[in-house]
mmCIF file with all atom_site columns, C-alpha atoms in Angstrom:
data_model
loop_
_atom_site.group_PDB
_atom_site.id
_atom_site.type_symbol
_atom_site.label_atom_id
_atom_site.label_alt_id
_atom_site.label_comp_id
_atom_site.label_asym_id
_atom_site.label_entity_id
_atom_site.label_seq_id
_atom_site.pdbx_PDB_ins_code
_atom_site.Cartn_x
_atom_site.Cartn_y
_atom_site.Cartn_z
_atom_site.occupancy
_atom_site.B_iso_or_equiv
_atom_site.pdbx_formal_charge
_atom_site.auth_seq_id
_atom_site.auth_comp_id
_atom_site.auth_asym_id
_atom_site.auth_atom_id
_atom_site.pdbx_PDB_model_num
ATOM 1   C CA . MET X 1 1   ? 20.311  -13.779 -10.657 1.00 0.00 ? 23  MET X CA 1
ATOM 2   C CA . GLU X 1 2   ? 20.151  -15.655 -7.233  1.00 0.00 ? 24  GLU X CA 1
ATOM 3   C CA . ARG X 1 3   ? 17.860  -18.247 -6.071  1.00 0.00 ? 25  ARG X CA 1
ATOM 4   C CA . LEU X 1 4   ? 16.181  -17.107 -2.444  1.00 0.00 ? 26  LEU X CA 1
ATOM 5   C CA . ASP X 1 5   ? 14.941  -19.205 0.236   1.00 0.00 ? 27  ASP X CA 1
ATOM 6   C CA . GLY X 1 6   ? 11.019  -18.731 -0.076  1.00 0.00 ? 28  GLY X CA 1
ATOM 7   C CA . ASP X 1 7   ? 10.609  -19.646 3.837   1.00 0.00 ? 29  ASP X CA 1
ATOM 8   C CA . ALA X 1 8   ? 12.730  -16.650 4.819   1.00 0.00 ? 30  ALA X CA 1
ATOM 9   C CA . THR X 1 9   ? 10.771  -13.794 4.228   1.00 0.00 ? 31  THR X CA 1
ATOM 10  C CA . LEU X 1 10  ? 9.989   -10.397 6.356   1.00 0.00 ? 32  LEU X CA 1
ATOM 11  C CA . ARG X 1 11  ? 6.925   -12.311 7.853   1.00 0.00 ? 33  ARG X CA 1
ATOM 12  C CA . GLY X 1 12  ? 9.258   -14.206 10.043  1.00 0.00 ? 34  GLY X CA 1
ATOM 13  C CA . ILE X 1 13  ? 10.743  -11.069 11.741  1.00 0.00 ? 35  ILE X CA 1
ATOM 14  C CA . ASP X 1 14  ? 9.592   -8.514  14.003  1.00 0.00 ? 36  ASP X CA 1
ATOM 15  C CA . LEU X 1 15  ? 7.199   -5.881  12.774  1.00 0.00 ? 37  LEU X CA 1
ATOM 16  C CA . ASP X 1 16  ? 9.414   -2.911  13.363  1.00 0.00 ? 38  ASP X CA 1
ATOM 17  C CA . PRO X 1 17  ? 12.362  -3.969  11.658  1.00 0.00 ? 39  PRO X CA 1
ATOM 18  C CA . ALA X 1 18  ? 10.453  -5.561  9.166   1.00 0.00 ? 40  ALA X CA 1
ATOM 19  C CA . ALA X 1 19  ? 8.616   -1.985  8.808   1.00 0.00 ? 41  ALA X CA 1
ATOM 20  C CA . GLU X 1 20  ? 12.148  -0.325  8.275   1.00 0.00 ? 42  GLU X CA 1
ATOM 21  C CA . ILE X 1 21  ? 13.101  -2.995  5.497   1.00 0.00 ? 43  ILE X CA 1
ATOM 22  C CA . LEU X 1 22  ? 10.097  -2.135  3.648   1.00 0.00 ? 44  LEU X CA 1
ATOM 23  C CA . GLY X 1 23  ? 10.408  1.697   3.871   1.00 0.00 ? 45  GLY X CA 1
ATOM 24  C CA . ASP X 1 24  ? 14.086  1.119   2.878   1.00 0.00 ? 46  ASP X CA 1
ATOM 25  C CA . ILE X 1 25  ? 12.943  -0.899  -0.088  1.00 0.00 ? 47  ILE X CA 1
ATOM 26  C CA . ILE X 1 26  ? 10.445  1.327   -1.285  1.00 0.00 ? 48  ILE X CA 1
ATOM 27  C CA . ARG X 1 27  ? 12.998  4.102   -1.219  1.00 0.00 ? 49  ARG X CA 1
ATOM 28  C CA . ARG X 1 28  ? 15.536  2.114   -2.838  1.00 0.00 ? 50  ARG X CA 1
ATOM 29  C CA . LEU X 1 29  ? 13.484  0.738   -5.654  1.00 0.00 ? 51  LEU X CA 1
ATOM 30  C CA . ALA X 1 30  ? 12.134  4.376   -6.406  1.00 0.00 ? 52  ALA X CA 1
ATOM 31  C CA . VAL X 1 31  ? 14.476  4.643   -9.762  1.00 0.00 ? 53  VAL X CA 1
ATOM 32  C CA . SER X 1 32  ? 13.784  6.484   -13.001 1.00 0.00 ? 54  SER X CA 1
ATOM 33  C CA . VAL X 1 33  ? 11.720  4.133   -15.177 1.00 0.00 ? 55  VAL X CA 1
ATOM 34  C CA . GLY X 1 34  ? 12.842  6.639   -17.957 1.00 0.00 ? 56  GLY X CA 1
ATOM 35  C CA . ASP X 1 35  ? 11.046  6.201   -21.405 1.00 0.00 ? 57  ASP X CA 1
ATOM 36  C CA . HIS X 1 36  ? 9.243   2.700   -20.779 1.00 0.00 ? 58  HIS X CA 1
ATOM 37  C CA . ALA X 1 37  ? 5.498   2.301   -20.989 1.00 0.00 ? 59  ALA X CA 1
ATOM 38  C CA . VAL X 1 38  ? 4.842   1.755   -17.397 1.00 0.00 ? 60  VAL X CA 1
ATOM 39  C CA . PRO X 1 39  ? 1.265   2.197   -16.209 1.00 0.00 ? 61  PRO X CA 1
ATOM 40  C CA . SER X 1 40  ? 1.024   5.424   -13.795 1.00 0.00 ? 62  SER X CA 1
ATOM 41  C CA . THR X 1 41  ? -0.491  5.912   -10.162 1.00 0.00 ? 63  THR X CA 1
ATOM 42  C CA . GLY X 1 42  ? -1.473  9.123   -11.093 1.00 0.00 ? 64  GLY X CA 1
ATOM 43  C CA . ALA X 1 43  ? -3.582  7.703   -14.021 1.00 0.00 ? 65  ALA X CA 1
ATOM 44  C CA . ILE X 1 44  ? -4.965  4.917   -11.748 1.00 0.00 ? 66  ILE X CA 1
ATOM 45  C CA . MET X 1 45  ? -6.081  7.794   -9.004  1.00 0.00 ? 67  MET X CA 1
ATOM 46  C CA . ALA X 1 46  ? -7.449  9.961   -11.456 1.00 0.00 ? 68  ALA X CA 1
ATOM 47  C CA . GLY X 1 47  ? -10.788 8.431   -12.363 1.00 0.00 ? 69  GLY X CA 1
ATOM 48  C CA . ALA X 1 48  ? -10.911 6.692   -8.922  1.00 0.00 ? 70  ALA X CA 1
ATOM 49  C CA . GLY X 1 49  ? -13.511 9.444   -7.172  1.00 0.00 ? 71  GLY X CA 1
ATOM 50  C CA . ALA X 1 50  ? -16.259 8.405   -9.576  1.00 0.00 ? 72  ALA X CA 1
ATOM 51  C CA . GLU X 1 51  ? -15.440 4.453   -9.781  1.00 0.00 ? 73  GLU X CA 1
ATOM 52  C CA . PHE X 1 52  ? -15.472 4.458   -5.738  1.00 0.00 ? 74  PHE X CA 1
ATOM 53  C CA . GLU X 1 53  ? -18.944 6.188   -5.842  1.00 0.00 ? 75  GLU X CA 1
ATOM 54  C CA . ARG X 1 54  ? -20.010 3.559   -8.161  1.00 0.00 ? 76  ARG X CA 1
ATOM 55  C CA . ASP X 1 55  ? -18.670 0.721   -6.112  1.00 0.00 ? 77  ASP X CA 1
ATOM 56  C CA . TRP X 1 56  ? -19.985 1.915   -3.196  1.00 0.00 ? 78  TRP X CA 1
ATOM 57  C CA . GLU X 1 57  ? -23.703 2.162   -4.308  1.00 0.00 ? 79  GLU X CA 1
ATOM 58  C CA . ALA X 1 58  ? -23.257 -1.018  -6.309  1.00 0.00 ? 80  ALA X CA 1
ATOM 59  C CA . CYS X 1 59  ? -21.819 -2.926  -2.728  1.00 0.00 ? 81  CYS X CA 1
ATOM 60  C CA . GLY X 1 60  ? -24.934 -1.317  -0.719  1.00 0.00 ? 82  GLY X CA 1
ATOM 61  C CA . ARG X 1 61  ? -23.128 1.370   0.729   1.00 0.00 ? 83  ARG X CA 1
ATOM 62  C CA . PRO X 1 62  ? -20.842 -0.668  3.241   1.00 0.00 ? 84  PRO X CA 1
ATOM 63  C CA . PHE X 1 63  ? -19.306 2.025   4.951   1.00 0.00 ? 85  PHE X CA 1
ATOM 64  C CA . ASP X 1 64  ? -20.292 5.535   6.146   1.00 0.00 ? 86  ASP X CA 1
ATOM 65  C CA . ARG X 1 65  ? -19.973 8.138   3.318   1.00 0.00 ? 87  ARG X CA 1
ATOM 66  C CA . SER X 1 66  ? -17.208 10.055  5.257   1.00 0.00 ? 88  SER X CA 1
ATOM 67  C CA . VAL X 1 67  ? -15.227 7.142   4.288   1.00 0.00 ? 89  VAL X CA 1
ATOM 68  C CA . LEU X 1 68  ? -15.798 7.294   0.651   1.00 0.00 ? 90  LEU X CA 1
ATOM 69  C CA . ALA X 1 69  ? -15.470 11.293  0.772   1.00 0.00 ? 91  ALA X CA 1
ATOM 70  C CA . ALA X 1 70  ? -12.127 10.722  2.661   1.00 0.00 ? 92  ALA X CA 1
ATOM 71  C CA . ALA X 1 71  ? -10.939 8.190   -0.087  1.00 0.00 ? 93  ALA X CA 1
ATOM 72  C CA . THR X 1 72  ? -12.134 10.712  -3.064  1.00 0.00 ? 94  THR X CA 1
ATOM 73  C CA . SER X 1 73  ? -10.595 13.547  -1.404  1.00 0.00 ? 95  SER X CA 1
ATOM 74  C CA . ALA X 1 74  ? -7.023  11.419  -0.977  1.00 0.00 ? 96  ALA X CA 1
ATOM 75  C CA . ALA X 1 75  ? -7.308  10.616  -4.552  1.00 0.00 ? 97  ALA X CA 1
ATOM 76  C CA . GLU X 1 76  ? -7.891  14.278  -5.601  1.00 0.00 ? 98  GLU X CA 1
ATOM 77  C CA . ALA X 1 77  ? -4.465  15.178  -3.619  1.00 0.00 ? 99  ALA X CA 1
ATOM 78  C CA . LEU X 1 78  ? -2.139  12.501  -4.944  1.00 0.00 ? 100 LEU X CA 1
ATOM 79  C CA . VAL X 1 79  ? -3.398  12.372  -8.544  1.00 0.00 ? 101 VAL X CA 1
ATOM 80  C CA . GLY X 1 80  ? -0.944  15.133  -9.547  1.00 0.00 ? 102 GLY X CA 1
ATOM 81  C CA . ILE X 1 81  ? 1.851   13.150  -8.010  1.00 0.00 ? 103 ILE X CA 1
ATOM 82  C CA . ASP X 1 82  ? 3.104   11.208  -11.263 1.00 0.00 ? 104 ASP X CA 1
ATOM 83  C CA . ASP X 1 83  ? 6.939   11.131  -10.585 1.00 0.00 ? 105 ASP X CA 1
ATOM 84  C CA . ASP X 1 84  ? 8.919   9.287   -13.278 1.00 0.00 ? 106 ASP X CA 1
ATOM 85  C CA . LEU X 1 85  ? 9.934   6.717   -10.181 1.00 0.00 ? 107 LEU X CA 1
ATOM 86  C CA . ALA X 1 86  ? 9.293   3.033   -10.319 1.00 0.00 ? 108 ALA X CA 1
ATOM 87  C CA . VAL X 1 87  ? 6.564   1.751   -7.696  1.00 0.00 ? 109 VAL X CA 1
ATOM 88  C CA . ASN X 1 88  ? 5.975   -1.727  -6.589  1.00 0.00 ? 110 ASN X CA 1
ATOM 89  C CA . GLY X 1 89  ? 2.305   -2.166  -6.731  1.00 0.00 ? 111 GLY X CA 1
ATOM 90  C CA . ASP X 1 90  ? 2.483   -5.331  -4.775  1.00 0.00 ? 112 ASP X CA 1
ATOM 91  C CA . LEU X 1 91  ? 5.040   -4.877  -2.078  1.00 0.00 ? 113 LEU X CA 1
ATOM 92  C CA . HIS X 1 92  ? 4.225   -6.925  1.199   1.00 0.00 ? 114 HIS X CA 1
ATOM 93  C CA . HIS X 1 93  ? 6.057   -9.177  3.712   1.00 0.00 ? 115 HIS X CA 1
ATOM 94  C CA . ASP X 1 94  ? 6.155   -12.580 1.913   1.00 0.00 ? 116 ASP X CA 1
ATOM 95  C CA . GLN X 1 95  ? 7.609   -10.747 -1.327  1.00 0.00 ? 117 GLN X CA 1
ATOM 96  C CA . VAL X 1 96  ? 10.455  -9.477  0.910   1.00 0.00 ? 118 VAL X CA 1
ATOM 97  C CA . LEU X 1 97  ? 12.946  -12.658 1.028   1.00 0.00 ? 119 LEU X CA 1
ATOM 98  C CA . ARG X 1 98  ? 16.469  -12.793 2.522   1.00 0.00 ? 120 ARG X CA 1
ATOM 99  C CA . GLY X 1 99  ? 19.104  -12.872 0.251   1.00 0.00 ? 121 GLY X CA 1
ATOM 100 C CA . LEU X 1 100 ? 22.991  -13.614 -0.210  1.00 0.00 ? 122 LEU X CA 1
ATOM 101 C CA . ARG X 1 101 ? 23.927  -10.585 -2.195  1.00 0.00 ? 123 ARG X CA 1
ATOM 102 C CA . GLU X 1 102 ? 22.158  -8.261  -0.355  1.00 0.00 ? 124 GLU X CA 1
ATOM 103 C CA . PRO X 1 103 ? 19.779  -8.983  3.067   1.00 0.00 ? 125 PRO X CA 1
ATOM 104 C CA . TRP X 1 104 ? 16.702  -8.764  1.622   1.00 0.00 ? 126 TRP X CA 1
ATOM 105 C CA . LEU X 1 105 ? 15.568  -8.868  -2.205  1.00 0.00 ? 127 LEU X CA 1
ATOM 106 C CA . VAL X 1 106 ? 12.105  -8.373  -3.606  1.00 0.00 ? 128 VAL X CA 1
ATOM 107 C CA . GLY X 1 107 ? 10.403  -11.079 -5.672  1.00 0.00 ? 129 GLY X CA 1
ATOM 108 C CA . ASP X 1 108 ? 7.816   -10.455 -8.235  1.00 0.00 ? 130 ASP X CA 1
ATOM 109 C CA . PRO X 1 109 ? 7.470   -7.214  -8.110  1.00 0.00 ? 131 PRO X CA 1
ATOM 110 C CA . VAL X 1 110 ? 4.271   -5.100  -10.168 1.00 0.00 ? 132 VAL X CA 1
ATOM 111 C CA . LEU X 1 111 ? 5.964   -2.121  -11.733 1.00 0.00 ? 133 LEU X CA 1
ATOM 112 C CA . PHE X 1 112 ? 4.293   1.396   -11.861 1.00 0.00 ? 134 PHE X CA 1
ATOM 113 C CA . ARG X 1 113 ? 5.524   4.663   -12.190 1.00 0.00 ? 135 ARG X CA 1
ATOM 114 C CA . GLY X 1 114 ? 4.532   7.390   -10.105 1.00 0.00 ? 136 GLY X CA 1
ATOM 115 C CA . ASP X 1 115 ? 3.846   7.924   -6.418  1.00 0.00 ? 137 ASP X CA 1
ATOM 116 C CA . ILE X 1 116 ? 6.098   5.939   -4.088  1.00 0.00 ? 138 ILE X CA 1
ATOM 117 C CA . ALA X 1 117 ? 3.413   5.811   -1.623  1.00 0.00 ? 139 ALA X CA 1
ATOM 118 C CA . TYR X 1 118 ? 0.794   4.160   -3.467  1.00 0.00 ? 140 TYR X CA 1
ATOM 119 C CA . ASP X 1 119 ? 0.887   0.821   -2.357  1.00 0.00 ? 141 ASP X CA 1
ATOM 120 C CA . LEU X 1 120 ? 1.837   1.416   1.467   1.00 0.00 ? 142 LEU X CA 1
ATOM 121 C CA . ALA X 1 121 ? -1.555  -0.032  2.601   1.00 0.00 ? 143 ALA X CA 1
ATOM 122 C CA . ARG X 1 122 ? -0.639  -3.430  1.303   1.00 0.00 ? 144 ARG X CA 1
ATOM 123 C CA . CYS X 1 123 ? 2.510   -3.173  3.782   1.00 0.00 ? 145 CYS X CA 1
ATOM 124 C CA . LEU X 1 124 ? 0.143   -2.859  6.322   1.00 0.00 ? 146 LEU X CA 1
ATOM 125 C CA . TRP X 1 125 ? -2.539  -5.223  5.710   1.00 0.00 ? 147 TRP X CA 1
ATOM 126 C CA . TRP X 1 126 ? -0.606  -8.063  5.114   1.00 0.00 ? 148 TRP X CA 1
ATOM 127 C CA . ARG X 1 127 ? 0.688   -8.147  9.089   1.00 0.00 ? 149 ARG X CA 1
ATOM 128 C CA . LEU X 1 128 ? -2.559  -6.440  10.148  1.00 0.00 ? 150 LEU X CA 1
ATOM 129 C CA . ASP X 1 129 ? -3.396  -9.166  12.569  1.00 0.00 ? 151 ASP X CA 1
ATOM 130 C CA . ASP X 1 130 ? 0.141   -9.121  14.027  1.00 0.00 ? 152 ASP X CA 1
ATOM 131 C CA . MET X 1 131 ? -0.748  -5.329  15.133  1.00 0.00 ? 153 MET X CA 1
ATOM 132 C CA . GLY X 1 132 ? -2.516  -5.374  18.414  1.00 0.00 ? 154 GLY X CA 1
ATOM 133 C CA . ASP X 1 133 ? -4.279  -2.133  18.107  1.00 0.00 ? 155 ASP X CA 1
ATOM 134 C CA . ASP X 1 134 ? -4.622  1.083   16.266  1.00 0.00 ? 156 ASP X CA 1
ATOM 135 C CA . ARG X 1 135 ? -1.625  2.642   17.993  1.00 0.00 ? 157 ARG X CA 1
ATOM 136 C CA . ALA X 1 136 ? 0.247   -0.116  16.617  1.00 0.00 ? 158 ALA X CA 1
ATOM 137 C CA . ILE X 1 137 ? -1.064  0.096   13.137  1.00 0.00 ? 159 ILE X CA 1
ATOM 138 C CA . ARG X 1 138 ? -0.427  3.758   13.122  1.00 0.00 ? 160 ARG X CA 1
ATOM 139 C CA . SER X 1 139 ? 3.240   3.285   14.674  1.00 0.00 ? 161 SER X CA 1
ATOM 140 C CA . GLN X 1 140 ? 3.634   0.600   11.706  1.00 0.00 ? 162 GLN X CA 1
ATOM 141 C CA . LEU X 1 141 ? 2.531   3.174   9.121   1.00 0.00 ? 163 LEU X CA 1
ATOM 142 C CA . ALA X 1 142 ? 5.046   6.017   10.705  1.00 0.00 ? 164 ALA X CA 1
ATOM 143 C CA . ARG X 1 143 ? 8.147   3.707   10.645  1.00 0.00 ? 165 ARG X CA 1
ATOM 144 C CA . ILE X 1 144 ? 7.291   2.461   7.181   1.00 0.00 ? 166 ILE X CA 1
ATOM 145 C CA . ALA X 1 145 ? 6.836   6.029   5.964   1.00 0.00 ? 167 ALA X CA 1
ATOM 146 C CA . ARG X 1 146 ? 9.785   7.476   7.631   1.00 0.00 ? 168 ARG X CA 1
ATOM 147 C CA . SER X 1 147 ? 12.431  4.984   6.197   1.00 0.00 ? 169 SER X CA 1
ATOM 148 C CA . ALA X 1 148 ? 10.806  5.069   2.901   1.00 0.00 ? 170 ALA X CA 1
ATOM 149 C CA . GLY X 1 149 ? 11.141  9.114   3.057   1.00 0.00 ? 171 GLY X CA 1
ATOM 150 C CA . ILE X 1 150 ? 7.303   9.959   2.726   1.00 0.00 ? 172 ILE X CA 1
ATOM 151 C CA . ASP X 1 151 ? 5.647   12.484  4.293   1.00 0.00 ? 173 ASP X CA 1
ATOM 152 C CA . HIS X 1 152 ? 3.139   11.710  7.014   1.00 0.00 ? 174 HIS X CA 1
ATOM 153 C CA . ASP X 1 153 ? -0.083  12.991  5.870   1.00 0.00 ? 175 ASP X CA 1
ATOM 154 C CA . HIS X 1 154 ? 0.822   12.205  2.169   1.00 0.00 ? 176 HIS X CA 1
ATOM 155 C CA . ALA X 1 155 ? 1.428   8.451   3.474   1.00 0.00 ? 177 ALA X CA 1
ATOM 156 C CA . VAL X 1 156 ? -1.646  8.566   5.362   1.00 0.00 ? 178 VAL X CA 1
ATOM 157 C CA . ALA X 1 157 ? -3.608  9.653   2.153   1.00 0.00 ? 179 ALA X CA 1
ATOM 158 C CA . ALA X 1 158 ? -2.284  6.815   0.012   1.00 0.00 ? 180 ALA X CA 1
ATOM 159 C CA . VAL X 1 159 ? -3.074  4.303   2.725   1.00 0.00 ? 181 VAL X CA 1
ATOM 160 C CA . ILE X 1 160 ? -6.696  5.638   2.815   1.00 0.00 ? 182 ILE X CA 1
ATOM 161 C CA . PHE X 1 161 ? -7.206  5.577   -1.076  1.00 0.00 ? 183 PHE X CA 1
ATOM 162 C CA . ARG X 1 162 ? -5.604  2.307   -1.648  1.00 0.00 ? 184 ARG X CA 1
ATOM 163 C CA . THR X 1 163 ? -7.860  0.473   1.440   1.00 0.00 ? 185 THR X CA 1
ATOM 164 C CA . VAL X 1 164 ? -11.141 1.776   0.143   1.00 0.00 ? 186 VAL X CA 1
ATOM 165 C CA . GLY X 1 165 ? -10.275 0.665   -3.383  1.00 0.00 ? 187 GLY X CA 1
ATOM 166 C CA . TYR X 1 166 ? -9.480  -2.627  -1.951  1.00 0.00 ? 188 TYR X CA 1
ATOM 167 C CA . TRP X 1 167 ? -12.388 -2.832  0.349   1.00 0.00 ? 189 TRP X CA 1
ATOM 168 C CA . LEU X 1 168 ? -14.628 -2.286  -2.560  1.00 0.00 ? 190 LEU X CA 1
ATOM 169 C CA . TRP X 1 169 ? -12.734 -4.507  -4.727  1.00 0.00 ? 191 TRP X CA 1
ATOM 170 C CA . GLY X 1 170 ? -13.075 -7.155  -2.033  1.00 0.00 ? 192 GLY X CA 1
ATOM 171 C CA . LEU X 1 171 ? -16.760 -7.126  -1.825  1.00 0.00 ? 193 LEU X CA 1
ATOM 172 C CA . ARG X 1 172 ? -17.489 -7.155  -5.488  1.00 0.00 ? 194 ARG X CA 1
ATOM 173 C CA . ASN X 1 173 ? -15.124 -10.301 -5.558  1.00 0.00 ? 195 ASN X CA 1
ATOM 174 C CA . GLY X 1 174 ? -16.580 -12.007 -2.536  1.00 0.00 ? 196 GLY X CA 1
ATOM 175 C CA . LEU X 1 175 ? -14.045 -11.689 -0.189  1.00 0.00 ? 197 LEU X CA 1
ATOM 176 C CA . THR X 1 176 ? -14.969 -11.741 3.638   1.00 0.00 ? 198 THR X CA 1
ATOM 177 C CA . GLU X 1 177 ? -11.902 -11.358 5.679   1.00 0.00 ? 199 GLU X CA 1
ATOM 178 C CA . ASP X 1 178 ? -10.441 -9.028  3.689   1.00 0.00 ? 200 ASP X CA 1
ATOM 179 C CA . PRO X 1 179 ? -13.078 -6.108  4.273   1.00 0.00 ? 201 PRO X CA 1
ATOM 180 C CA . VAL X 1 180 ? -12.899 -6.299  7.681   1.00 0.00 ? 202 VAL X CA 1
ATOM 181 C CA . ARG X 1 181 ? -9.041  -5.790  7.944   1.00 0.00 ? 203 ARG X CA 1
ATOM 182 C CA . CYS X 1 182 ? -9.661  -2.730  5.477   1.00 0.00 ? 204 CYS X CA 1
ATOM 183 C CA . ALA X 1 183 ? -12.426 -1.375  7.924   1.00 0.00 ? 205 ALA X CA 1
ATOM 184 C CA . ARG X 1 184 ? -9.984  -1.889  10.748  1.00 0.00 ? 206 ARG X CA 1
ATOM 185 C CA . LEU X 1 185 ? -6.930  -0.318  8.985   1.00 0.00 ? 207 LEU X CA 1
ATOM 186 C CA . LEU X 1 186 ? -9.334  2.613   8.100   1.00 0.00 ? 208 LEU X CA 1
ATOM 187 C CA . SER X 1 187 ? -10.464 3.366   11.610  1.00 0.00 ? 209 SER X CA 1
ATOM 188 C CA . ALA X 1 188 ? -6.736  3.638   12.939  1.00 0.00 ? 210 ALA X CA 1
ATOM 189 C CA . VAL X 1 189 ? -5.823  6.329   10.170  1.00 0.00 ? 211 VAL X CA 1
ATOM 190 C CA . LEU X 1 190 ? -8.847  8.167   9.908   1.00 0.00 ? 212 LEU X CA 1
#
């Protein structure tokens, strides 16, 4: 146990080194979860296609069907990745704090098992406003994926899946700014 400084987060450092630290943390946290009853990213993705379609209709078709198709396709490609690895389902810049025994430590993780690329989108949308253009967004994604040891196409598919899911969730729950960020992120990676 160690006391961490809540003001010394990855939000306070430049994007490129922060991206490398996030990727390194994703890779380092990917240890076996063994027999523990932990939600699976594969199970989450398994029903996503039908859920996305239903939510897309209920939200008034807020984006082009091609975006919906890309997310459904991504889910189908990723659903089979059901590794026995720990995945933090809430990893972002403000939950990585400067530590003493190690330079950076994660606070308040949400544990899943499965695809370590599952929540890459959150690593991007958390500081999306700091990324000047689509090239910067793609560069951040590539840097995080490379540092985590995740194949680029796999990383893009995971970002598409999670971003569409969050966009639809945000609309259903009355969010106004985050759906705009989701649109921006998807325009950069699609």
